[in-house]
Amino acid sequence: MEIALFQPDIAGNVGTILRTAACFGAPAHIIEPCGFPFGDAALKRAGMDYAVRANVRRHPGWDAFRQWSVIGGQRVVLLTTAGATPLPDFEFGAGDVLLFGSESAGVPHHVHDAVAARVAIPMQPGFRSLNVAVAAGIALAEALRQTKGFPA
């Protein structure tokens, strides 16, 4: 299981997600550009020492990430609030890449169109969305549970 962040805006959320990824052994991908200067110092402040221990791959943009995923045969699963399969109804595979949009804009239509699946975390009516770091933790935990991928 892997995590990908599309043009993230907030360093603190990226640090939290990288910490989560490191703790569960999930490689992480940053699809640039970021809305902040991406580097070890910013990540250390946001994710403490865990963030620098994460397995992180940077992609210069969507096209580069998409090429990487196609060449590797990775199924990209977008977590979104728009027109998606509810998380409890979705069947994850061990090699899936969980994609999360930017905090301010999500992902553009061409990204929605390019992914293999779109999944939503069900919430009470009247709420727009969860914090992206919280959503990443929930989705990763469910995907690892389904695929029996939690660390031993």
PDB file of C-alpha atoms in Angstrom:
ATOM      1  CA  MET A   1       0.000   0.000   0.000  1.00  0.00           C
ATOM      2  CA  GLU A   2       1.305   3.445  -0.931  1.00  0.00           C
ATOM      3  CA  ILE A   3       0.169   7.039  -0.395  1.00  0.00           C
ATOM      4  CA  ALA A   4       0.374   9.876  -2.932  1.00  0.00           C
ATOM      5  CA  LEU A   5      -0.280  13.561  -2.268  1.00  0.00           C
ATOM      6  CA  PHE A   6      -1.300  15.758  -5.200  1.00  0.00           C
ATOM      7  CA  GLN A   7       0.184  19.251  -4.920  1.00  0.00           C
ATOM      8  CA  PRO A   8      -0.172  19.512  -1.135  1.00  0.00           C
ATOM      9  CA  ASP A   9      -0.618  23.001   0.339  1.00  0.00           C
ATOM     10  CA  ILE A  10       0.153  22.589   4.034  1.00  0.00           C
ATOM     11  CA  ALA A  11       3.506  21.339   5.348  1.00  0.00           C
ATOM     12  CA  GLY A  12       1.988  20.220   8.653  1.00  0.00           C
ATOM     13  CA  ASN A  13      -0.440  17.892   6.904  1.00  0.00           C
ATOM     14  CA  VAL A  14       2.338  16.457   4.743  1.00  0.00           C
ATOM     15  CA  GLY A  15       4.475  15.860   7.838  1.00  0.00           C
ATOM     16  CA  THR A  16       1.597  14.108   9.593  1.00  0.00           C
ATOM     17  CA  ILE A  17       0.896  11.926   6.557  1.00  0.00           C
ATOM     18  CA  LEU A  18       4.582  11.051   6.125  1.00  0.00           C
ATOM     19  CA  ARG A  19       4.766  10.129   9.796  1.00  0.00           C
ATOM     20  CA  THR A  20       1.749   7.847   9.345  1.00  0.00           C
ATOM     21  CA  ALA A  21       3.271   6.337   6.195  1.00  0.00           C
ATOM     22  CA  ALA A  22       6.587   5.696   7.974  1.00  0.00           C
ATOM     23  CA  CYS A  23       4.890   4.059  10.960  1.00  0.00           C
ATOM     24  CA  PHE A  24       3.000   1.640   8.701  1.00  0.00           C
ATOM     25  CA  GLY A  25       5.780   1.048   6.154  1.00  0.00           C
ATOM     26  CA  ALA A  26       3.833   2.662   3.304  1.00  0.00           C
ATOM     27  CA  PRO A  27       5.905   4.432   0.646  1.00  0.00           C
ATOM     28  CA  ALA A  28       4.757   7.998   0.001  1.00  0.00           C
ATOM     29  CA  HIS A  29       4.732  10.106  -3.163  1.00  0.00           C
ATOM     30  CA  ILE A  30       4.673  13.892  -3.404  1.00  0.00           C
ATOM     31  CA  ILE A  31       3.269  15.162  -6.708  1.00  0.00           C
ATOM     32  CA  GLU A  32       4.634  18.673  -7.091  1.00  0.00           C
ATOM     33  CA  PRO A  33       4.422  21.583  -7.033  1.00  0.00           C
ATOM     34  CA  CYS A  34       3.803  21.964  -3.314  1.00  0.00           C
ATOM     35  CA  GLY A  35       2.300  25.063  -1.756  1.00  0.00           C
ATOM     36  CA  PHE A  36       5.328  25.390   0.557  1.00  0.00           C
ATOM     37  CA  PRO A  37       9.102  24.902   0.296  1.00  0.00           C
ATOM     38  CA  PHE A  38       9.490  21.119   0.430  1.00  0.00           C
ATOM     39  CA  GLY A  39      12.580  19.971   2.296  1.00  0.00           C
ATOM     40  CA  ASP A  40      13.907  18.047   5.281  1.00  0.00           C
ATOM     41  CA  ALA A  41      13.827  21.047   7.642  1.00  0.00           C
ATOM     42  CA  ALA A  42      10.131  21.749   7.043  1.00  0.00           C
ATOM     43  CA  LEU A  43       9.295  18.066   7.335  1.00  0.00           C
ATOM     44  CA  LYS A  44      11.236  17.687  10.570  1.00  0.00           C
ATOM     45  CA  ARG A  45       9.221  20.538  12.104  1.00  0.00           C
ATOM     46  CA  ALA A  46       5.928  19.066  10.892  1.00  0.00           C
ATOM     47  CA  GLY A  47       6.502  15.335  11.265  1.00  0.00           C
ATOM     48  CA  MET A  48       9.286  15.210  13.796  1.00  0.00           C
ATOM     49  CA  ASP A  49      11.939  12.574  13.120  1.00  0.00           C
ATOM     50  CA  TYR A  50       9.383  10.176  11.641  1.00  0.00           C
ATOM     51  CA  ALA A  51       8.919  12.192   8.452  1.00  0.00           C
ATOM     52  CA  VAL A  52      12.590  11.939   7.483  1.00  0.00           C
ATOM     53  CA  ARG A  53      12.394   8.154   8.017  1.00  0.00           C
ATOM     54  CA  ALA A  54       9.557   7.849   5.502  1.00  0.00           C
ATOM     55  CA  ASN A  55      10.176   6.318   2.081  1.00  0.00           C
ATOM     56  CA  VAL A  56       9.346   9.379  -0.050  1.00  0.00           C
ATOM     57  CA  ARG A  57       9.494   9.771  -3.806  1.00  0.00           C
ATOM     58  CA  ARG A  58       8.991  13.188  -5.383  1.00  0.00           C
ATOM     59  CA  HIS A  59       7.380  13.574  -8.806  1.00  0.00           C
ATOM     60  CA  PRO A  60       7.738  16.886 -10.688  1.00  0.00           C
ATOM     61  CA  GLY A  61       4.067  16.811 -11.721  1.00  0.00           C
ATOM     62  CA  TRP A  62       1.006  14.685 -12.476  1.00  0.00           C
ATOM     63  CA  ASP A  63       2.346  13.436 -15.814  1.00  0.00           C
ATOM     64  CA  ALA A  64       5.529  12.080 -14.219  1.00  0.00           C
ATOM     65  CA  PHE A  65       3.559  10.393 -11.431  1.00  0.00           C
ATOM     66  CA  ARG A  66       1.083   8.942 -13.929  1.00  0.00           C
ATOM     67  CA  GLN A  67       3.933   7.570 -16.040  1.00  0.00           C
ATOM     68  CA  TRP A  68       5.492   5.979 -12.941  1.00  0.00           C
ATOM     69  CA  SER A  69       2.175   4.352 -11.974  1.00  0.00           C
ATOM     70  CA  VAL A  70       1.484   3.020 -15.486  1.00  0.00           C
ATOM     71  CA  ILE A  71       4.993   1.591 -15.924  1.00  0.00           C
ATOM     72  CA  GLY A  72       4.770  -0.073 -12.508  1.00  0.00           C
ATOM     73  CA  GLY A  73       1.237  -1.358 -13.028  1.00  0.00           C
ATOM     74  CA  GLN A  74       0.029   0.480  -9.933  1.00  0.00           C
ATOM     75  CA  ARG A  75      -3.706   0.963  -9.390  1.00  0.00           C
ATOM     76  CA  VAL A  76      -4.307   4.563  -8.311  1.00  0.00           C
ATOM     77  CA  VAL A  77      -7.305   5.031  -5.990  1.00  0.00           C
ATOM     78  CA  LEU A  78      -8.441   8.613  -5.439  1.00  0.00           C
ATOM     79  CA  LEU A  79      -9.972   9.494  -2.077  1.00  0.00           C
ATOM     80  CA  THR A  80     -12.552  12.154  -2.880  1.00  0.00           C
ATOM     81  CA  THR A  81     -15.874  13.564  -1.758  1.00  0.00           C
ATOM     82  CA  ALA A  82     -17.134  13.625  -5.371  1.00  0.00           C
ATOM     83  CA  GLY A  83     -19.095  10.744  -6.914  1.00  0.00           C
ATOM     84  CA  ALA A  84     -17.305   7.848  -5.333  1.00  0.00           C
ATOM     85  CA  THR A  85     -17.693   4.376  -3.885  1.00  0.00           C
ATOM     86  CA  PRO A  86     -18.101   4.466  -0.092  1.00  0.00           C
ATOM     87  CA  LEU A  87     -14.932   3.332   1.715  1.00  0.00           C
ATOM     88  CA  PRO A  88     -16.610   0.329   3.421  1.00  0.00           C
ATOM     89  CA  ASP A  89     -17.798  -0.961   0.025  1.00  0.00           C
ATOM     90  CA  PHE A  90     -14.457  -0.696  -1.780  1.00  0.00           C
ATOM     91  CA  GLU A  91     -12.098  -3.657  -2.155  1.00  0.00           C
ATOM     92  CA  PHE A  92      -8.452  -2.636  -1.909  1.00  0.00           C
ATOM     93  CA  GLY A  93      -5.531  -4.531  -3.415  1.00  0.00           C
ATOM     94  CA  ALA A  94      -2.112  -4.846  -1.771  1.00  0.00           C
ATOM     95  CA  GLY A  95      -0.372  -2.748  -4.437  1.00  0.00           C
ATOM     96  CA  ASP A  96      -2.812   0.156  -4.491  1.00  0.00           C
ATOM     97  CA  VAL A  97      -1.684   3.773  -4.341  1.00  0.00           C
ATOM     98  CA  LEU A  98      -4.049   5.946  -2.296  1.00  0.00           C
ATOM     99  CA  LEU A  99      -4.157   9.416  -3.852  1.00  0.00           C
ATOM    100  CA  PHE A 100      -5.190  12.518  -1.889  1.00  0.00           C
ATOM    101  CA  GLY A 101      -5.791  15.958  -3.394  1.00  0.00           C
ATOM    102  CA  SER A 102      -4.545  19.300  -2.181  1.00  0.00           C
ATOM    103  CA  GLU A 103      -6.242  20.856   0.804  1.00  0.00           C
ATOM    104  CA  SER A 104      -7.438  23.899  -1.142  1.00  0.00           C
ATOM    105  CA  ALA A 105      -8.506  22.433  -4.483  1.00  0.00           C
ATOM    106  CA  GLY A 106      -8.554  18.632  -4.396  1.00  0.00           C
ATOM    107  CA  VAL A 107      -7.556  17.326  -7.831  1.00  0.00           C
ATOM    108  CA  PRO A 108      -8.519  18.590 -11.300  1.00  0.00           C
ATOM    109  CA  HIS A 109     -10.978  16.751 -13.561  1.00  0.00           C
ATOM    110  CA  HIS A 110      -8.256  15.128 -15.675  1.00  0.00           C
ATOM    111  CA  VAL A 111      -6.903  13.429 -12.534  1.00  0.00           C
ATOM    112  CA  HIS A 112     -10.394  12.209 -11.605  1.00  0.00           C
ATOM    113  CA  ASP A 113     -10.669  10.783 -15.110  1.00  0.00           C
ATOM    114  CA  ALA A 114      -7.270   9.072 -14.999  1.00  0.00           C
ATOM    115  CA  VAL A 115      -7.564   7.107 -11.754  1.00  0.00           C
ATOM    116  CA  ALA A 116      -8.768   3.506 -11.533  1.00  0.00           C
ATOM    117  CA  ALA A 117     -11.268   4.195  -8.740  1.00  0.00           C
ATOM    118  CA  ARG A 118     -12.728   6.992  -6.629  1.00  0.00           C
ATOM    119  CA  VAL A 119     -13.520   6.314  -2.978  1.00  0.00           C
ATOM    120  CA  ALA A 120     -15.276   8.480  -0.387  1.00  0.00           C
ATOM    121  CA  ILE A 121     -15.109   8.258   3.383  1.00  0.00           C
ATOM    122  CA  PRO A 122     -18.744   8.430   4.569  1.00  0.00           C
ATOM    123  CA  MET A 123     -19.565  11.293   6.931  1.00  0.00           C
ATOM    124  CA  GLN A 124     -22.614  12.763   8.578  1.00  0.00           C
ATOM    125  CA  PRO A 125     -24.766  14.961   6.291  1.00  0.00           C
ATOM    126  CA  GLY A 126     -23.808  18.621   6.192  1.00  0.00           C
ATOM    127  CA  PHE A 127     -20.043  18.145   6.455  1.00  0.00           C
ATOM    128  CA  ARG A 128     -17.859  18.986   3.463  1.00  0.00           C
ATOM    129  CA  SER A 129     -14.676  17.057   4.154  1.00  0.00           C
ATOM    130  CA  LEU A 130     -12.172  15.705   6.652  1.00  0.00           C
ATOM    131  CA  ASN A 131      -8.680  17.054   7.164  1.00  0.00           C
ATOM    132  CA  VAL A 132      -6.498  15.368   4.518  1.00  0.00           C
ATOM    133  CA  ALA A 133      -4.145  13.873   7.127  1.00  0.00           C
ATOM    134  CA  VAL A 134      -7.073  12.379   9.028  1.00  0.00           C
ATOM    135  CA  ALA A 135      -8.557  11.028   5.774  1.00  0.00           C
ATOM    136  CA  ALA A 136      -5.198   9.501   4.822  1.00  0.00           C
ATOM    137  CA  GLY A 137      -4.968   7.713   8.172  1.00  0.00           C
ATOM    138  CA  ILE A 138      -8.511   6.368   7.930  1.00  0.00           C
ATOM    139  CA  ALA A 139      -8.105   5.168   4.330  1.00  0.00           C
ATOM    140  CA  LEU A 140      -4.669   3.646   4.890  1.00  0.00           C
ATOM    141  CA  ALA A 141      -5.881   1.771   7.969  1.00  0.00           C
ATOM    142  CA  GLU A 142      -8.881   0.356   6.101  1.00  0.00           C
ATOM    143  CA  ALA A 143      -6.741  -0.634   3.105  1.00  0.00           C
ATOM    144  CA  LEU A 144      -4.165  -2.322   5.343  1.00  0.00           C
ATOM    145  CA  ARG A 145      -6.918  -4.084   7.308  1.00  0.00           C
ATOM    146  CA  GLN A 146      -8.483  -5.466   4.139  1.00  0.00           C
ATOM    147  CA  THR A 147      -5.191  -6.632   2.656  1.00  0.00           C
ATOM    148  CA  LYS A 148      -3.756  -7.882   5.947  1.00  0.00           C
ATOM    149  CA  GLY A 149      -0.924  -5.445   5.429  1.00  0.00           C
ATOM    150  CA  PHE A 150      -0.395  -4.121   8.944  1.00  0.00           C
ATOM    151  CA  PRO A 151       3.192  -4.526  10.188  1.00  0.00           C
ATOM    152  CA  ALA A 152       3.725  -7.640  12.298  1.00  0.00           C
TER     153      ALA A 152
END
